[in-house]
Coordinates of C-alpha atoms and ligand atoms in Angstrom, one line a residue:
Chain A
X190 CA 22.9 -106.5 -18.1
X191 CA 23.1 -103.4 -16.1
X192 CA 25.1 -101.8 -18.9
X193 CA 22.2 -102.3 -21.3
X194 CA 19.7 -100.9 -18.8
X195 CA 21.8 -97.8 -18.2
X196 CA 22.0 -97.2 -22.0
X197 CA 18.3 -97.6 -22.3
X198 CA 17.6 -95.1 -19.5
X199 CA 19.9 -92.6 -21.1
X200 CA 18.0 -92.9 -24.3
X201 CA 14.7 -92.4 -22.5
X202 CA 16.0 -89.3 -20.8
X203 CA 17.2 -88.0 -24.1
X204 CA 13.8 -88.5 -25.7
X205 CA 12.0 -87.0 -22.7
X206 CA 14.2 -84.0 -22.8
X207 CA 13.7 -83.6 -26.6
X208 CA 9.9 -83.9 -26.1
X209 CA 9.9 -81.3 -23.3
X210 CA 12.0 -78.9 -25.5
X211 CA 9.7 -79.4 -28.4
X212 CA 6.7 -78.7 -26.1
X213 CA 8.2 -75.5 -24.8
X214 CA 9.0 -74.3 -28.3
X215 CA 5.6 -75.2 -29.6
X216 CA 4.0 -73.2 -26.7
X217 CA 6.2 -70.2 -27.1
X218 CA 6.3 -69.9 -30.8
X219 CA 2.8 -68.7 -31.6
X220 CA 3.4 -65.4 -29.7
X221 CA 6.7 -64.4 -31.4
X222 CA 5.5 -65.6 -34.7
X223 CA 2.5 -63.2 -34.7
X224 CA 2.2 -60.4 -37.2
X225 CA 3.2 -57.0 -35.7
X226 CA -0.1 -55.5 -36.8
X227 CA -2.0 -57.5 -34.2
X228 CA 0.1 -56.2 -31.3
X229 CA -1.3 -53.2 -29.6
X230 CA 0.9 -52.0 -26.8
X231 CA -1.4 -49.0 -26.2
X232 CA -4.2 -51.3 -25.2
X233 CA -2.5 -51.9 -21.9
X234 CA -0.6 -48.7 -21.5
X235 CA -1.6 -45.5 -19.5
X236 CA -3.8 -43.2 -21.6
X237 CA -3.9 -39.4 -21.4
X238 CA -7.7 -39.0 -21.5
X239 CA -8.3 -41.7 -19.0
X240 CA -5.7 -40.2 -16.6
X241 CA -7.2 -36.8 -17.0
X242 CA -10.7 -38.1 -16.3
X243 CA -9.5 -39.8 -13.1
X244 CA -7.6 -36.8 -11.5
X245 CA -7.8 -33.9 -14.0
X246 CA -4.0 -34.0 -13.8
X247 CA -1.2 -36.3 -14.9
X248 CA 1.8 -36.8 -12.6
X249 CA 4.7 -39.1 -13.0
X250 CA 8.4 -39.4 -12.2
X251 CA 11.3 -37.4 -13.5
X252 CA 14.9 -38.3 -13.5
X253 CA 16.1 -34.6 -13.2
X254 CA 16.6 -33.4 -9.6
X255 CA 13.7 -31.0 -9.9
X256 CA 10.9 -33.1 -8.2
X257 CA 8.2 -30.5 -8.7
X258 CA 8.4 -30.8 -12.4
X259 CA 6.8 -34.2 -12.2
X260 CA 3.4 -32.9 -13.0
X261 CA 3.1 -33.4 -16.7
X262 CA -0.3 -31.8 -17.3
X263 CA -2.7 -29.8 -15.2
X264 CA -5.6 -28.5 -17.3
X265 CA -6.8 -26.7 -14.1
X266 CA -4.4 -24.0 -15.1
X267 CA -6.8 -22.9 -17.7
X268 CA -9.6 -22.7 -15.2
X269 CA -7.5 -20.7 -12.9
X270 CA -6.8 -18.3 -15.7
X271 CA -10.5 -17.9 -16.3
X272 CA -10.9 -17.2 -12.6
X273 CA -8.1 -14.7 -12.5
X274 CA -8.9 -12.9 -15.7
X275 CA -12.7 -12.8 -15.5
X276 CA -14.3 -13.9 -12.2
X277 CA -11.9 -12.2 -9.9
X278 CA -12.2 -8.9 -11.7
X279 CA -16.0 -9.0 -11.5
X280 CA -15.8 -9.8 -7.7
X281 CA -13.3 -7.1 -7.1
X282 CA -15.0 -4.5 -9.3
X283 CA -18.4 -5.1 -7.7
X284 CA -17.1 -5.2 -4.2
X285 CA -15.0 -2.1 -4.4
X286 CA -17.0 0.1 -6.8
X287 CA -20.2 -1.1 -5.1
X288 CA -19.0 -0.1 -1.7
X289 CA -17.9 3.3 -3.0
X290 CA -21.2 3.9 -4.7
X291 CA -23.0 2.8 -1.5
X292 CA -21.0 5.3 0.6
X293 CA -21.6 8.1 -1.8
X294 CA -25.3 7.5 -1.7
X295 CA -25.3 7.1 2.0
X296 CA -23.4 10.3 2.4
X297 CA -25.9 12.2 0.1
X298 CA -28.9 10.7 1.8
X299 CA -27.9 10.5 5.5
X300 CA -25.1 13.1 5.5
X301 CA -22.5 13.3 8.2
X302 CA -23.4 11.9 11.6
X303 CA -23.3 15.1 13.6
X304 CA -22.4 15.5 17.2
X305 CA -25.9 16.4 18.3
X306 CA -25.0 17.9 21.7
X307 CA -22.1 19.9 20.2
X308 CA -18.5 19.9 21.4
X309 CA -18.1 20.3 25.1
X310 CA -14.4 21.2 24.9
X311 CA -13.6 18.5 27.5
X312 CA -11.7 15.6 26.3
X313 CA -11.1 12.0 27.3
X314 CA -8.3 9.7 26.3
X315 CA -9.6 7.0 23.9
X316 CA -6.5 5.4 22.4
X317 CA -3.0 5.7 23.9
X318 CA 0.2 6.2 21.9
X319 CA 0.8 2.5 21.5
X320 CA -2.7 1.8 20.2
X321 CA -2.5 4.6 17.7
X322 CA 1.0 3.5 16.6
X323 CA -0.2 0.0 15.9
X324 CA -3.3 1.2 14.2
X325 CA -1.5 3.5 11.8
X326 CA 1.3 1.0 11.2
X327 CA -1.3 -1.6 10.1
X328 CA -3.4 1.0 8.2
X329 CA -0.5 2.4 6.2
X330 CA 0.8 -1.1 5.3
X331 CA -2.8 -2.0 4.4
X332 CA -3.2 0.8 2.0
X333 CA 0.0 0.0 0.2
X334 CA -0.8 -3.7 0.2
X335 CA -4.2 -2.9 -1.3
X336 CA -2.8 -0.6 -4.0
X337 CA 0.0 -3.0 -5.0
X338 CA -2.3 -6.0 -4.9
X339 CA -4.9 -4.3 -7.0
X340 CA -2.2 -3.4 -9.5
X341 CA -1.7 -7.2 -10.0
X342 CA -5.4 -7.6 -10.6
X343 CA -6.4 -4.5 -12.5
X344 CA -3.1 -2.8 -13.5
X345 CA -2.9 -4.5 -16.9
X346 CA -6.2 -3.1 -18.3
X347 CA -6.2 0.2 -16.4
X348 CA -2.6 1.4 -16.0
X349 CA -0.6 -0.3 -18.7
X350 CA -2.2 1.6 -21.5
X351 CA -1.4 4.9 -19.7
X352 CA 2.2 4.1 -18.6
X353 CA 3.4 2.0 -21.5
X354 CA 5.1 -1.4 -21.1
X355 CA 8.5 -0.4 -19.7
X356 CA 7.3 2.1 -17.1
X357 CA 4.4 -0.1 -16.1
X358 CA 6.9 -3.0 -15.5
X359 CA 9.1 -0.9 -13.3
X360 CA 6.1 0.3 -11.3
X361 CA 4.8 -3.2 -11.0
X362 CA 8.1 -4.5 -9.8
X363 CA 8.2 -1.8 -7.2
X364 CA 4.7 -2.4 -6.0
X365 CA 5.4 -6.1 -6.0
X366 CA 8.4 -5.6 -3.7
X367 CA 6.3 -3.3 -1.5
X368 CA 3.6 -5.9 -1.3
X369 CA 6.0 -8.7 -0.4
X370 CA 8.1 -6.7 2.2
X371 CA 5.3 -4.8 3.8
X372 CA 3.4 -8.0 4.5
X373 CA 5.7 -8.4 7.5
X374 CA 4.9 -5.2 9.4
X375 CA 1.3 -5.6 8.4
X376 CA 1.1 -9.1 9.9
X377 CA 2.8 -7.9 13.1
X378 CA 0.2 -5.1 13.2
X379 CA -2.7 -7.5 12.8
X380 CA -1.4 -9.7 15.6
X381 CA -0.9 -6.7 17.9
X382 CA -4.4 -5.5 17.1
X383 CA -5.8 -8.9 17.9
X384 CA -4.1 -9.0 21.3
X385 CA -4.6 -5.4 22.2
X386 CA -8.3 -5.1 21.6
X387 CA -9.6 -8.6 22.0
X388 CA -10.9 -7.8 25.5
X389 CA -13.4 -5.1 24.3
X390 CA -14.4 -7.0 21.1
X391 CA -16.2 -10.0 22.5
X392 CA -19.8 -9.8 21.2
X393 CA -22.5 -9.3 23.9
X394 CA -26.1 -8.4 24.3
X395 CA -25.6 -4.7 23.6
X396 CA -24.5 -5.6 20.1
X397 CA -27.9 -7.2 19.3
X398 CA -29.6 -4.1 20.5
X399 CA -27.2 -1.9 18.5
X400 CA -28.0 -3.8 15.3
X401 CA -31.7 -3.7 16.0
X402 CA -31.5 0.1 16.3
X403 CA -29.5 0.3 13.0
X404 CA -26.4 1.4 14.9
X405 CA -27.9 4.8 15.4
X406 CA -26.6 6.0 12.1
X407 CA -29.5 4.7 10.0
X408 CA -31.8 7.3 11.6
X409 CA -30.7 9.4 14.5
X410 CA -30.5 7.1 17.4
X411 CA -27.8 6.4 20.0
X412 CA -27.9 2.8 21.1
X413 CA -25.7 2.2 24.1
X414 CA -22.2 0.9 23.4
X415 CA -19.1 0.0 25.3
X416 CA -15.5 0.8 24.2
X417 CA -16.4 -0.6 20.8
X418 CA -19.9 -0.8 19.3
X419 CA -21.1 -3.7 17.3
X420 CA -20.1 -2.1 14.0
X421 CA -16.6 -1.5 15.3
X422 CA -16.5 -5.1 16.6
X423 CA -17.3 -6.3 13.1
X424 CA -14.4 -4.2 11.7
X425 CA -12.2 -5.7 14.4
X426 CA -13.1 -9.2 13.4
X427 CA -12.8 -8.5 9.7
X428 CA -9.3 -7.2 10.3
X429 CA -8.3 -10.1 12.5
X430 CA -9.8 -12.9 10.4
X431 CA -9.3 -11.2 7.0
X432 CA -5.8 -10.2 8.0
X433 CA -5.0 -13.7 9.2
X434 CA -6.4 -15.3 6.1
X435 CA -4.6 -13.0 3.7
X436 CA -1.4 -13.4 5.7
X437 CA -1.5 -17.2 5.6
X438 CA -2.5 -17.5 2.0
X439 CA -0.1 -14.6 1.1
X440 CA 2.9 -16.4 2.7
X441 CA 2.0 -19.6 0.9
X442 CA 2.3 -17.6 -2.3
X443 CA 5.5 -15.9 -1.2
X444 CA 7.2 -19.2 -0.5
X445 CA 6.1 -21.4 -3.5
X446 CA 6.4 -25.1 -3.0
X447 CA 6.9 -24.9 0.7
X448 CA 3.9 -26.8 2.0
X449 CA 1.9 -26.3 -1.2
X450 CA 2.2 -27.5 -4.8
X451 CA 0.5 -26.2 -7.9
X452 CA -3.1 -26.9 -6.9
X453 CA -2.5 -25.5 -3.4
X454 CA -1.0 -22.3 -4.8
X455 CA -3.9 -21.8 -7.1
X456 CA -6.3 -22.2 -4.2
X457 CA -4.2 -19.9 -2.0
X458 CA -4.3 -17.2 -4.7
X459 CA -8.1 -17.6 -5.0
X460 CA -8.6 -17.3 -1.2
X461 CA -6.1 -14.5 -1.0
X462 CA -7.6 -12.4 -3.7
X463 CA -11.3 -12.9 -2.6
X464 CA -10.4 -12.1 1.0
X465 CA -8.4 -9.1 -0.2
X466 CA -11.3 -7.7 -2.3
X467 CA -13.9 -8.0 0.5
X468 CA -11.3 -6.7 3.0
X469 CA -10.7 -3.6 0.9
X470 CA -14.4 -3.0 0.5
X471 CA -14.9 -3.3 4.3
X472 CA -12.0 -0.9 5.0
X473 CA -13.5 1.7 2.6
X474 CA -16.6 1.7 4.9
X475 CA -14.3 1.9 7.9
X476 CA -12.4 4.8 6.5
X477 CA -15.6 6.6 5.6
X478 CA -17.1 6.4 9.1
X479 CA -13.8 7.4 10.7
X480 CA -13.4 10.5 8.6
X481 CA -16.1 12.4 6.8
X482 CA -18.9 10.0 7.9
X483 CA -19.0 11.0 11.6
X484 CA -18.2 14.3 13.2
X485 CA -15.6 14.0 16.0
X486 CA -14.6 10.5 15.2
X487 CA -11.2 11.0 13.5
X488 CA -9.5 12.6 16.5
X489 CA -9.9 9.4 18.5
X490 CA -7.2 7.8 16.3
X491 CA -5.6 11.1 15.3
X492 CA -4.9 12.7 18.6
X493 CA -6.0 9.9 20.8
X494 CA -8.7 11.8 22.6
X495 CA -12.4 12.4 22.0
X496 CA -14.8 15.0 23.2
X497 CA -16.7 13.9 26.2
X498 CA -20.0 14.6 24.5
X499 CA -18.9 12.5 21.5
X500 CA -18.2 9.7 24.0
X501 CA -21.6 10.2 25.7
X502 CA -23.4 9.9 22.4
X503 CA -21.5 7.1 20.8
X504 CA -20.0 5.1 23.6
X505 CA -22.0 5.8 26.7
X506 CA -21.2 2.6 28.5
X507 CA -17.5 3.1 27.9
X508 CA -17.6 6.7 29.2
X509 CA -19.5 5.6 32.3
X510 CA -17.0 2.9 33.0
X511 CA -14.1 5.3 32.5
X512 CA -15.6 7.9 34.8
X513 CA -16.5 5.3 37.4
X514 CA -13.0 4.0 37.5
X515 CA -11.7 7.5 37.6
X516 CA -9.0 6.3 35.3
X517 CA -7.3 8.5 32.8
X518 CA -8.1 11.3 35.2
X519 CA -10.4 12.5 32.5
X520 CA -10.7 16.1 33.7
X521 CA -7.0 16.8 34.0
X522 CA -6.2 15.5 30.6
X523 CA -9.2 17.1 29.1
X524 CA -8.0 20.5 30.3
X525 CA -4.5 19.8 28.9
X526 CA -5.8 18.6 25.6
X527 CA -8.7 20.9 25.2
X528 CA -8.5 22.4 21.9
X529 CA -9.7 26.0 21.3
X530 CA -13.3 26.2 20.3
X531 CA -13.6 26.8 16.7
Chain B
X44 CA 3.0 -19.1 -42.1
X45 CA 3.5 -22.2 -40.1
X46 CA 1.8 -23.0 -36.9
X47 CA 4.6 -24.5 -34.8
X48 CA 3.8 -27.3 -32.4
X49 CA 5.5 -30.1 -30.4
X50 CA 4.3 -33.6 -30.5
X51 CA 5.6 -36.4 -28.3
X52 CA 4.9 -39.9 -29.5
X53 CA 4.7 -41.7 -26.1
X54 CA 4.8 -45.1 -27.7
X55 CA 8.3 -44.3 -28.9
X56 CA 9.9 -42.2 -26.1
X57 CA 12.5 -44.3 -24.2
X58 CA 13.2 -41.7 -21.6
X59 CA 16.8 -41.2 -22.7
X60 CA 16.6 -37.5 -21.8
X61 CA 18.6 -36.6 -24.9
X62 CA 16.1 -33.8 -25.6
X63 CA 16.6 -32.4 -22.1
X64 CA 20.4 -32.4 -22.6
X65 CA 20.2 -31.0 -26.1
X66 CA 18.1 -28.1 -24.9
X67 CA 20.3 -27.3 -22.0
X68 CA 23.4 -27.2 -24.2
X69 CA 22.0 -25.4 -27.2
X70 CA 20.4 -22.6 -25.1
X71 CA 23.0 -22.5 -22.4
X72 CA 20.2 -22.9 -19.8
X73 CA 21.4 -22.0 -16.3
X74 CA 21.7 -24.5 -13.5
X75 CA 18.5 -25.4 -11.8
X76 CA 16.3 -24.6 -14.9
X77 CA 15.0 -27.3 -17.2
X78 CA 13.1 -26.0 -20.1
X79 CA 12.3 -29.5 -21.1
X80 CA 11.8 -32.6 -19.0
X81 CA 10.7 -36.2 -19.5
X82 CA 8.0 -37.4 -17.2
X83 CA 7.4 -41.2 -16.8
X84 CA 4.0 -42.3 -15.8
X85 CA 3.6 -45.5 -13.9
X86 CA 7.3 -45.8 -13.8
X87 CA 8.4 -49.4 -13.5
X88 CA 4.9 -50.8 -13.9
X89 CA 3.4 -52.5 -16.9
X90 CA 2.0 -50.0 -19.4
X91 CA 4.4 -47.2 -18.3
X92 CA 4.8 -44.3 -20.7
X93 CA 7.3 -41.5 -20.9
X94 CA 6.4 -38.1 -22.4
X95 CA 8.9 -35.3 -23.1
X96 CA 7.3 -32.0 -22.2
X97 CA 8.2 -28.3 -22.5
X98 CA 6.2 -25.3 -23.4
X99 CA 3.6 -26.4 -25.9
X100 CA 3.1 -22.9 -27.3
X101 CA -0.6 -23.0 -26.6
X102 CA -3.4 -21.6 -28.7
X103 CA -4.8 -18.6 -26.7
X104 CA -2.0 -19.1 -24.2
X105 CA -3.0 -19.0 -20.5
X106 CA 0.4 -17.7 -19.4
X107 CA 0.1 -14.7 -21.6
X108 CA -3.5 -14.0 -20.4
X109 CA -2.6 -14.0 -16.7
X110 CA 0.7 -12.2 -16.8
X111 CA 0.1 -9.0 -14.9
X112 CA 2.6 -7.0 -17.0
X113 CA 1.6 -8.5 -20.3
X114 CA 5.1 -9.5 -21.2
X115 CA 4.2 -12.3 -23.6
X116 CA 3.8 -12.1 -27.4
X117 CA 3.1 -14.7 -30.1
X118 CA 5.2 -14.8 -33.2
X119 CA 4.0 -15.2 -36.7
X120 CA 4.8 -18.9 -36.4
X121 CA 2.5 -19.0 -33.3
X122 CA 5.5 -19.5 -30.9
X123 CA 4.8 -18.0 -27.5
X124 CA 7.7 -15.8 -26.3
X125 CA 8.2 -13.3 -23.5
X126 CA 10.3 -10.4 -22.6
X127 CA 12.6 -10.8 -19.6
X128 CA 13.0 -7.1 -19.4
X129 CA 9.3 -6.7 -18.5
X130 CA 8.8 -9.9 -16.4
X131 CA 8.6 -9.1 -12.7
X132 CA 8.9 -12.7 -11.5
X133 CA 5.5 -13.0 -9.9
X134 CA 5.0 -16.7 -10.8
X135 CA 1.5 -16.3 -12.1
X136 CA 2.3 -17.8 -15.5
X137 CA 3.3 -21.0 -13.7
X138 CA -0.1 -21.2 -12.0
X139 CA -1.9 -20.9 -15.3
X140 CA 0.3 -23.0 -17.5
X141 CA -1.2 -26.5 -17.9
X142 CA 2.3 -28.0 -18.6
X143 CA 4.5 -26.6 -15.9
X144 CA 6.7 -24.9 -18.5
X145 CA 7.6 -21.6 -16.8
X146 CA 10.8 -21.9 -14.7
X147 CA 12.4 -19.4 -12.3
X148 CA 16.0 -18.9 -11.3
X149 CA 15.1 -18.4 -7.6
X150 CA 13.2 -21.0 -5.7
X151 CA 11.5 -18.6 -3.2
X152 CA 9.4 -15.6 -4.1
X153 CA 10.8 -13.4 -1.5
X154 CA 10.7 -10.2 -3.4
X155 CA 10.9 -11.9 -6.7
X156 CA 11.5 -15.3 -8.3
X157 CA 13.7 -13.7 -10.9
X158 CA 13.1 -13.5 -14.6
X159 CA 10.9 -16.3 -15.8
X160 CA 12.6 -18.7 -18.3
X161 CA 10.9 -21.2 -20.6
X162 CA 11.2 -23.0 -23.8
X163 CA 11.3 -20.6 -26.8
X164 CA 10.9 -23.2 -29.5
X165 CA 14.5 -22.3 -30.2
X166 CA 13.2 -18.9 -31.4
X167 CA 15.0 -16.5 -29.0
X168 CA 13.3 -13.5 -27.7
X169 CA 12.4 -9.9 -28.5
X170 CA 16.0 -8.8 -29.2
X171 CA 17.4 -8.7 -32.7
X172 CA 17.6 -12.2 -34.2
X173 CA 20.8 -13.9 -33.5
X174 CA 22.2 -11.1 -31.4
X175 CA 24.5 -11.6 -28.4
X176 CA 21.9 -10.1 -26.0
X177 CA 19.2 -12.4 -27.4
X178 CA 21.4 -15.5 -26.9
X179 CA 22.3 -14.5 -23.3
X180 CA 18.8 -14.0 -22.2
X181 CA 16.8 -16.6 -24.2
X182 CA 19.3 -18.9 -25.9
X183 CA 19.6 -19.9 -29.5
X184 CA 17.4 -18.6 -32.3
X185 CA 17.5 -21.6 -34.6
X186 CA 14.2 -20.7 -36.2
X187 CA 15.7 -17.6 -37.6
X188 CA 18.4 -19.8 -39.1
X189 CA 15.8 -22.0 -40.7
X190 CA 16.3 -24.8 -38.3
X191 CA 13.9 -26.6 -36.0
X192 CA 14.3 -27.0 -32.2
X193 CA 17.3 -29.0 -31.3
X194 CA 15.4 -31.3 -28.8
X195 CA 13.4 -32.8 -31.6
X196 CA 16.3 -32.9 -34.0
X197 CA 18.3 -34.9 -31.5
X198 CA 15.6 -37.3 -30.5
X199 CA 17.1 -40.7 -30.9
X200 CA 13.8 -42.5 -31.6
X201 CA 12.1 -39.5 -33.4
X202 CA 9.5 -39.7 -30.7
X203 CA 9.6 -35.9 -30.3
X204 CA 8.5 -34.0 -33.3
X205 CA 8.7 -30.2 -33.7
X206 CA 7.5 -28.2 -36.6
X207 CA 4.4 -27.1 -38.4
X208 CA 1.4 -28.6 -36.6
X209 CA -0.2 -30.0 -39.8
X210 CA 3.0 -31.6 -40.9
X211 CA 3.9 -33.3 -37.7
X212 CA 0.2 -34.4 -37.2
X213 CA 0.4 -36.0 -40.7
X214 CA 3.7 -37.8 -39.8
X215 CA 2.2 -39.1 -36.6
X216 CA -1.0 -40.2 -38.4
X217 CA 1.0 -42.2 -40.9
X218 CA 3.1 -43.8 -38.2
X219 CA 0.0 -44.8 -36.3
X220 CA -1.7 -46.3 -39.4
X221 CA 1.5 -48.2 -40.3
X222 CA 2.2 -49.7 -37.0
X223 CA -1.4 -50.1 -36.0
X224 CA -1.5 -48.3 -32.6
X225 CA -0.9 -44.9 -31.1
X226 CA -1.8 -43.3 -27.7
X227 CA -2.5 -40.0 -29.3
X228 CA -0.7 -36.6 -29.1
X229 CA -0.3 -36.0 -25.4
X230 CA -1.3 -32.5 -24.3
X231 CA -2.8 -31.4 -27.7
X232 CA -6.3 -31.2 -26.5
X233 CA -5.3 -29.0 -23.6
X234 CA -2.8 -26.9 -25.5
X235 CA -4.4 -26.6 -28.9
X236 CA -8.1 -27.5 -28.2
X237 CA -7.8 -30.3 -30.8
X238 CA -6.6 -33.9 -30.8
X239 CA -5.2 -35.9 -33.7
X240 CA -7.9 -38.3 -35.0
X241 CA -6.1 -41.6 -35.6
Ligands
HEM189 C1 -0.3 -10.2 5.1 C2 0.5 -10.7 4.3 C3 0.4 -10.7 2.8 C4 1.2 -11.4 2.0 C5 2.4 -12.3 2.4 C6 0.8 -11.2 0.6 C7 1.4 -11.8 -0.5 C8 0.9 -11.8 -1.8 C9 1.5 -12.4 -2.9 C10 2.8 -13.2 -2.8 C11 0.8 -12.1 -4.0 C12 1.1 -12.6 -5.4 C13 1.6 -11.5 -6.2 C14 2.9 -11.1 -5.9 O1 3.8 -11.9 -5.8 O2 3.1 -9.9 -5.6 C15 -0.3 -11.3 -3.5 C16 -1.3 -10.8 -4.4 C17 -2.3 -10.0 -4.0 N1 -2.5 -9.5 -2.7 FE1 -1.4 -10.0 -1.1 N2 -0.3 -10.4 0.6 C18 -0.6 -10.1 1.9 C19 -1.6 -9.2 2.3 C20 -2.5 -8.6 1.5 C21 -3.6 -7.7 1.9 C22 -3.8 -7.3 3.3 C23 -4.3 -7.4 0.8 C24 -5.4 -6.4 0.6 C25 -5.4 -5.3 1.0 C26 -3.7 -8.1 -0.3 C27 -4.1 -8.0 -1.6 C28 -3.6 -8.7 -2.7 C29 -4.2 -8.6 -4.0 C30 -5.4 -7.9 -4.5 C31 -3.4 -9.5 -4.8 C32 -3.5 -9.7 -6.3 C33 -4.5 -10.8 -6.5 C34 -4.5 -11.2 -8.0 O3 -4.9 -10.4 -8.8 O4 -4.0 -12.3 -8.3 N3 -2.6 -8.8 0.1 N4 -0.2 -11.1 -2.2
SF4_190 S1 2.7 -24.4 -22.4 FE1 2.6 -23.0 -20.6 S2 4.1 -21.5 -21.0 FE2 3.8 -22.6 -22.9 S3 2.3 -21.3 -24.1 FE3 1.2 -22.9 -22.9 S4 0.6 -21.9 -21.0 FE4 2.3 -20.7 -21.9
SF4_191 S1 6.5 -14.4 -13.8 FE1 7.0 -12.9 -15.4 S2 6.2 -13.8 -17.3 FE2 5.3 -14.9 -15.6 S3 3.3 -13.9 -15.2 FE3 4.8 -13.0 -13.8 S4 5.6 -11.2 -14.9 FE4 4.5 -12.5 -16.4

């Protein structure tokens, strides 16, 4: 009896198994039996336009060791090109030529700021040797950085036609090396300037007054000023902040892919070049007032001393402080440094 | 004259990197530089696609526009080439290139990144066609020999096409209509300001 039952059960199991198999096949077949034309793998795949719309860039994975090559497409490069070839040139051209034009007009209209009370022949120390060294270190680096930087922006349209491709390349390579290497002494200079003169460059009430009276150079006024007047304080902060910003962005460009990738480098270049253009324009104003713009000003940074009358007119509060403190033994030094009356 | 272009059929690319290897070998490309690479998007996920990418030889090429020493030139076949004698290694072409094509022998820019190197469409450089100097600086000049770039020739699935833009666009269109799908010519809109209508 039990033998018959066992046989029956085996048959049942066989039939059940066959049915199950048939079911699986019947479910599975329609998929593999479909015509190829109705399969569209792109429907569920990543799509270029969609990826670009989401991020304006396409990034993936690469099997070569160069990880930074995993950005497949960044159409932003074309926008950066537009910026570099068109917008930046306008900004730079307007800032620099505009400032030059302004200075020429100002010189023609206002003329040099004269020392109204004339030279007394007595001198007072304004900047010591260290201060002058730091100033000229920074300034000479700045001039070369500016020329070499502007060569990158404007050299191709302005210099290349004159020099020809080969000479212009040699020149550009040279200026590029200067730009990159002089960035270090320049940065040190900016840091020293920051530390050295921060004490006398904190804005205060006198600065408001100074601005209200047009700095005394628009007109013929002499608003009171300490060691640095409000205009000079502005220059100080332009140098510190502009120098800082150009250094940070410059070093990001100098060490590509350390801390930035492509979008970061484009942004760094944009900030670097805008800051540079405005910085150059501001320094043109600074150079003007320190040389032909104001009588008796250059010697402050040239020889380190200024005429007491000059100090009286332009930095009265500073002179009073110095005299009150009796520092710099003004009289003795003035005798030693007195230059023959011309 | 032909207008040379690359086209990567992403529905066929299997990320075998044969194109990358072919390029390195044919042009004797130095260590650390890859003129061509294969980027896989959504790697390992459903719907992933791989695209082989090198210089696309763009219309109105951004690299040429931004180069401060103007060392690029476009050949009669619309291949974008450059002179390593003039390049100062500033890295600007890399910022402007939509496809990350320019490569540099030095990682840092301290002083210089070295002479830029990129895909030449196997068309060498400014030196005399097929000369030793040309080969040393830029690699093979297959175009001068009447051959197309080796990457596309070697492509095992014929995903990567190189040649006259109209011809490869036609091949791609026929493919798409035959098989019934196609994700389009990756990069064409950005590089050539035109897509392939499929
Ligand atoms: C302080 C450190 C600085 C560093 C590390 C630095 C670095 C750089 C780098 C790496 C570049 C890209 C081009 C190249 O590789 O030569 C550049 C461009 C430039 N730099 Fe500087 N720079 C610095 C300061 C300055 C300053 C102070 C000025 C302005 C006087 C300046 C003006 C420019 C200009 C105009 C460009 C070209 C912008 C363009 O057309 O793309 N840089 N700088
Ligand atoms: S892909 Fe890049 S390197 Fe090639 S032509 Fe276009 S912008 Fe220039
Ligand atoms: S790296 Fe060379 S080719 Fe590229 S923009 Fe600079 S100089 Fe021109």
